[in-house]
Short mmCIF file of C-alpha atoms in Angstrom, two decimals:
data_model
loop_
_atom_site.label_atom_id
_atom_site.label_comp_id
_atom_site.label_asym_id
_atom_site.label_seq_id
_atom_site.Cartn_x
_atom_site.Cartn_y
_atom_site.Cartn_z
CA MET G 300 3.49 191.69 45.35
CA THR G 301 3.64 194.99 47.14
CA GLN G 302 4.41 195.30 50.80
CA LYS G 303 1.75 197.01 53.08
CA THR G 304 3.21 200.14 54.36
CA ASP G 305 0.47 201.37 56.55
CA ASP G 306 -2.12 200.07 59.09
CA GLU G 307 -5.30 201.23 61.00
CA ILE G 308 -5.87 200.47 64.76
CA PHE G 309 -9.35 200.89 66.03
CA VAL G 310 -9.05 202.29 69.57
CA GLY G 311 -11.96 201.12 71.74
CA ASN G 312 -12.56 200.78 75.58
CA LYS G 313 -9.39 198.22 76.24
CA PRO G 314 -6.81 199.77 78.53
CA PRO G 315 -4.57 202.21 76.73
CA MET G 316 -1.70 199.80 76.90
CA SER G 317 -3.22 197.24 74.58
CA TYR G 318 -3.31 199.80 71.82
CA VAL G 319 0.38 201.03 72.58
CA LEU G 320 1.40 197.40 72.22
CA ALA G 321 -0.47 197.22 68.94
CA ILE G 322 1.32 200.33 67.68
CA ILE G 323 4.79 199.05 68.72
CA THR G 324 4.01 195.66 66.95
CA ALA G 325 3.04 197.40 63.93
CA PHE G 326 6.21 199.45 63.59
CA SER G 327 8.40 196.58 64.55
CA GLY G 328 7.76 195.24 61.09
CA ASP G 329 8.02 197.24 58.00
CA LEU G 330 5.30 199.73 58.46
CA LYS G 331 6.10 203.42 58.30
CA LYS G 332 2.57 204.66 59.11
CA VAL G 333 -0.40 203.82 61.46
CA THR G 334 -3.52 205.49 61.92
CA LEU G 335 -5.54 205.25 65.08
CA LYS G 336 -9.22 205.57 64.71
CA ALA G 337 -11.59 206.21 67.74
CA ARG G 338 -15.06 207.26 68.63
CA GLY G 339 -17.05 208.99 71.35
CA GLN G 340 -15.30 208.51 74.79
CA ALA G 341 -12.65 206.43 73.07
CA ILE G 342 -11.12 209.64 71.45
CA THR G 343 -9.49 210.55 74.72
CA THR G 344 -7.92 207.10 74.97
CA ALA G 345 -6.59 207.66 71.36
CA VAL G 346 -4.93 210.84 72.36
CA ASP G 347 -3.59 209.02 75.61
CA VAL G 348 -2.28 206.10 73.42
CA THR G 349 -0.51 208.35 71.16
CA GLU G 350 1.24 210.53 73.81
CA ILE G 351 2.21 207.39 75.88
CA THR G 352 3.72 205.74 72.59
CA ARG G 353 5.59 208.83 71.52
CA HIS G 354 7.06 209.75 74.81
CA ARG G 355 7.93 206.49 76.34
CA PHE G 356 8.31 203.78 73.73
CA ILE G 357 9.11 204.98 70.05
CA LYS G 358 11.75 207.61 69.64
CA GLY G 359 11.17 209.74 66.47
CA LEU G 360 7.41 208.74 66.27
CA LYS G 361 5.63 211.89 64.70
CA VAL G 362 1.99 212.65 64.66
CA THR G 363 1.54 213.64 60.93
CA LYS G 364 -2.07 214.05 60.79
CA ILE G 365 -5.18 214.42 62.84
CA MET G 366 -8.60 214.70 61.50
CA ILE G 367 -11.90 214.78 63.40
CA ASN G 368 -15.42 214.22 61.69
CA THR G 369 -18.92 212.87 62.57
CA VAL G 370 -19.93 209.34 61.89
CA GLU G 371 -23.54 207.90 62.03
CA MET G 372 -23.86 204.92 64.39
CA PRO G 373 -26.78 202.44 64.07
CA PRO G 374 -29.61 202.72 66.82
CA ARG G 375 -28.84 200.82 70.29
CA GLU G 376 -31.36 198.18 71.35
CA GLY G 377 -34.70 199.87 72.05
CA GLU G 378 -33.95 202.95 70.13
CA THR G 379 -35.31 203.74 66.77
CA ARG G 380 -32.97 206.64 65.39
CA SER G 381 -29.47 206.25 64.54
CA ARG G 382 -26.89 208.51 66.56
CA MET G 383 -24.13 211.04 65.37
CA VAL G 384 -20.92 210.46 66.99
CA SER G 385 -17.64 212.46 66.98
CA ALA G 386 -14.58 210.60 65.75
CA ILE G 387 -10.98 211.29 65.54
CA GLU G 388 -8.16 209.88 63.26
CA ILE G 389 -4.56 210.33 64.33
CA THR G 390 -2.00 209.35 62.02
CA LEU G 391 1.54 208.16 63.20
CA SER G 392 4.62 207.94 61.20
CA LYS G 393 8.11 206.72 61.96
CA GLU G 394 11.06 208.42 60.14
CA MET X 826 -4.80 250.20 70.07
CA THR X 827 -4.89 246.85 68.21
CA GLN X 828 -8.10 244.89 67.99
CA LYS X 829 -8.08 241.30 69.36
CA THR X 830 -8.24 238.88 66.52
CA ASP X 831 -8.37 235.46 68.21
CA ASP X 832 -9.45 233.79 71.54
CA GLU X 833 -9.22 230.71 73.71
CA ILE X 834 -11.93 228.98 75.32
CA PHE X 835 -11.13 226.20 77.82
CA VAL X 836 -13.43 223.22 77.64
CA GLY X 837 -14.25 221.53 80.92
CA ASN X 838 -17.09 219.33 82.21
CA LYS X 839 -20.19 221.58 81.36
CA PRO X 840 -22.56 220.27 78.85
CA PRO X 841 -21.10 220.75 75.20
CA MET X 842 -23.88 223.37 74.30
CA SER X 843 -22.25 225.92 76.79
CA TYR X 844 -18.92 225.84 74.72
CA VAL X 845 -21.00 226.03 71.41
CA LEU X 846 -22.68 229.23 72.67
CA ALA X 847 -19.17 230.62 73.77
CA ILE X 848 -17.83 230.08 70.29
CA ILE X 849 -20.95 231.57 68.45
CA THR X 850 -20.56 234.55 70.73
CA ALA X 851 -16.58 234.97 70.04
CA PHE X 852 -17.25 234.86 66.25
CA SER X 853 -20.34 237.21 66.22
CA GLY X 854 -17.79 239.90 67.20
CA ASP X 855 -14.68 240.41 65.04
CA LEU X 856 -12.87 237.35 65.93
CA LYS X 857 -11.51 235.38 63.07
CA LYS X 858 -10.06 232.47 65.09
CA VAL X 859 -11.03 230.69 68.26
CA THR X 860 -8.76 227.98 70.00
CA LEU X 861 -10.62 225.17 72.14
CA LYS X 862 -8.20 223.97 74.80
CA ALA X 863 -9.19 220.74 76.73
CA ARG X 864 -7.44 218.12 78.91
CA GLY X 865 -8.49 214.36 79.80
CA GLN X 866 -11.90 213.20 79.40
CA ALA X 867 -12.94 216.86 78.15
CA ILE X 868 -10.77 216.04 75.13
CA THR X 869 -13.82 214.01 73.67
CA THR X 870 -16.08 217.23 74.54
CA ALA X 871 -14.08 219.50 72.58
CA VAL X 872 -14.29 217.32 69.56
CA ASP X 873 -18.13 217.17 70.05
CA VAL X 874 -18.28 220.83 70.60
CA THR X 875 -16.36 221.40 67.31
CA GLU X 876 -18.62 219.06 65.21
CA ILE X 877 -21.77 220.62 66.60
CA THR X 878 -20.77 224.06 66.00
CA ARG X 879 -19.57 223.59 62.50
CA HIS X 880 -22.38 221.39 61.30
CA ARG X 881 -25.27 222.95 63.01
CA PHE X 882 -24.38 226.66 63.88
CA ILE X 883 -21.52 228.33 61.81
CA LYS X 884 -21.38 227.92 58.12
CA GLY X 885 -17.85 227.99 56.72
CA LEU X 886 -16.16 227.19 59.90
CA LYS X 887 -12.90 225.59 59.34
CA VAL X 888 -10.73 223.51 61.70
CA THR X 889 -7.37 225.04 60.73
CA LYS X 890 -5.15 223.30 63.17
CA ILE X 891 -5.36 220.25 65.78
CA MET X 892 -2.47 219.75 68.22
CA ILE X 893 -2.07 217.23 70.96
CA ASN X 894 0.26 217.30 73.73
CA THR X 895 0.85 216.32 77.46
CA VAL X 896 0.40 218.63 80.23
CA GLU X 897 1.52 218.25 84.08
CA MET X 898 -1.29 218.74 86.60
CA PRO X 899 -0.70 219.09 90.24
CA PRO X 900 -1.17 216.30 92.52
CA ARG X 901 -4.76 215.72 93.74
CA GLU X 902 -5.73 216.02 97.42
CA GLY X 903 -4.02 213.22 99.24
CA GLU X 904 -1.36 212.57 96.22
CA THR X 905 2.10 213.25 96.30
CA ARG X 906 2.98 213.03 92.76
CA SER X 907 2.00 215.49 89.89
CA ARG X 908 0.00 213.48 86.96
CA MET X 909 0.61 213.87 83.35
CA VAL X 910 -2.64 214.24 81.43
CA SER X 911 -3.10 214.32 77.59
CA ALA X 912 -4.54 217.54 76.09
CA ILE X 913 -5.85 218.91 72.83
CA GLU X 914 -5.98 222.25 71.02
CA ILE X 915 -8.51 222.65 68.23
CA THR X 916 -8.25 226.12 66.31
CA LEU X 917 -11.23 227.20 64.48
CA SER X 918 -11.11 229.74 61.73
CA LYS X 919 -14.00 231.71 59.83
CA GLU X 920 -13.23 232.58 56.28
#
């Protein structure tokens, strides 16, 4: 059995500290790498969460990769067309 | 006299298309590299602007660097302490 060494956290519209706590919990185990994923307005939250975590909580936490792209979202209630939304992926690694 | 080869565009709270237009204008000259800078909620706008520009307007435009950091902002009217705000820098390069 292989040990899981990385994980993904989806950042949405909860307060930033919920996600900070999720990252701290992830790294308190054996994880070496966590990728935050966020879409639309939550992109700013993902950047805030990254900055708060590495400045205040986890020493030596590095941003090893940042990717941006566009994802297709299903149409909202009452709409007929799907929407294109910007997204970000921020990978955090512990030394 | 040396020719300027790169430029910075500050993304704020105007509609995304204003910044898309600024990028198109910059690259229509001799510029090879443009860096978008944004803070707080405008971070999402900067990502949107990047995605719109490279998918719809400038073929071969590449995101060559993305950096996130924290900047200190002066206190707002009626506040006494300065605020820490997340920021992003997205560098776009044309082949």
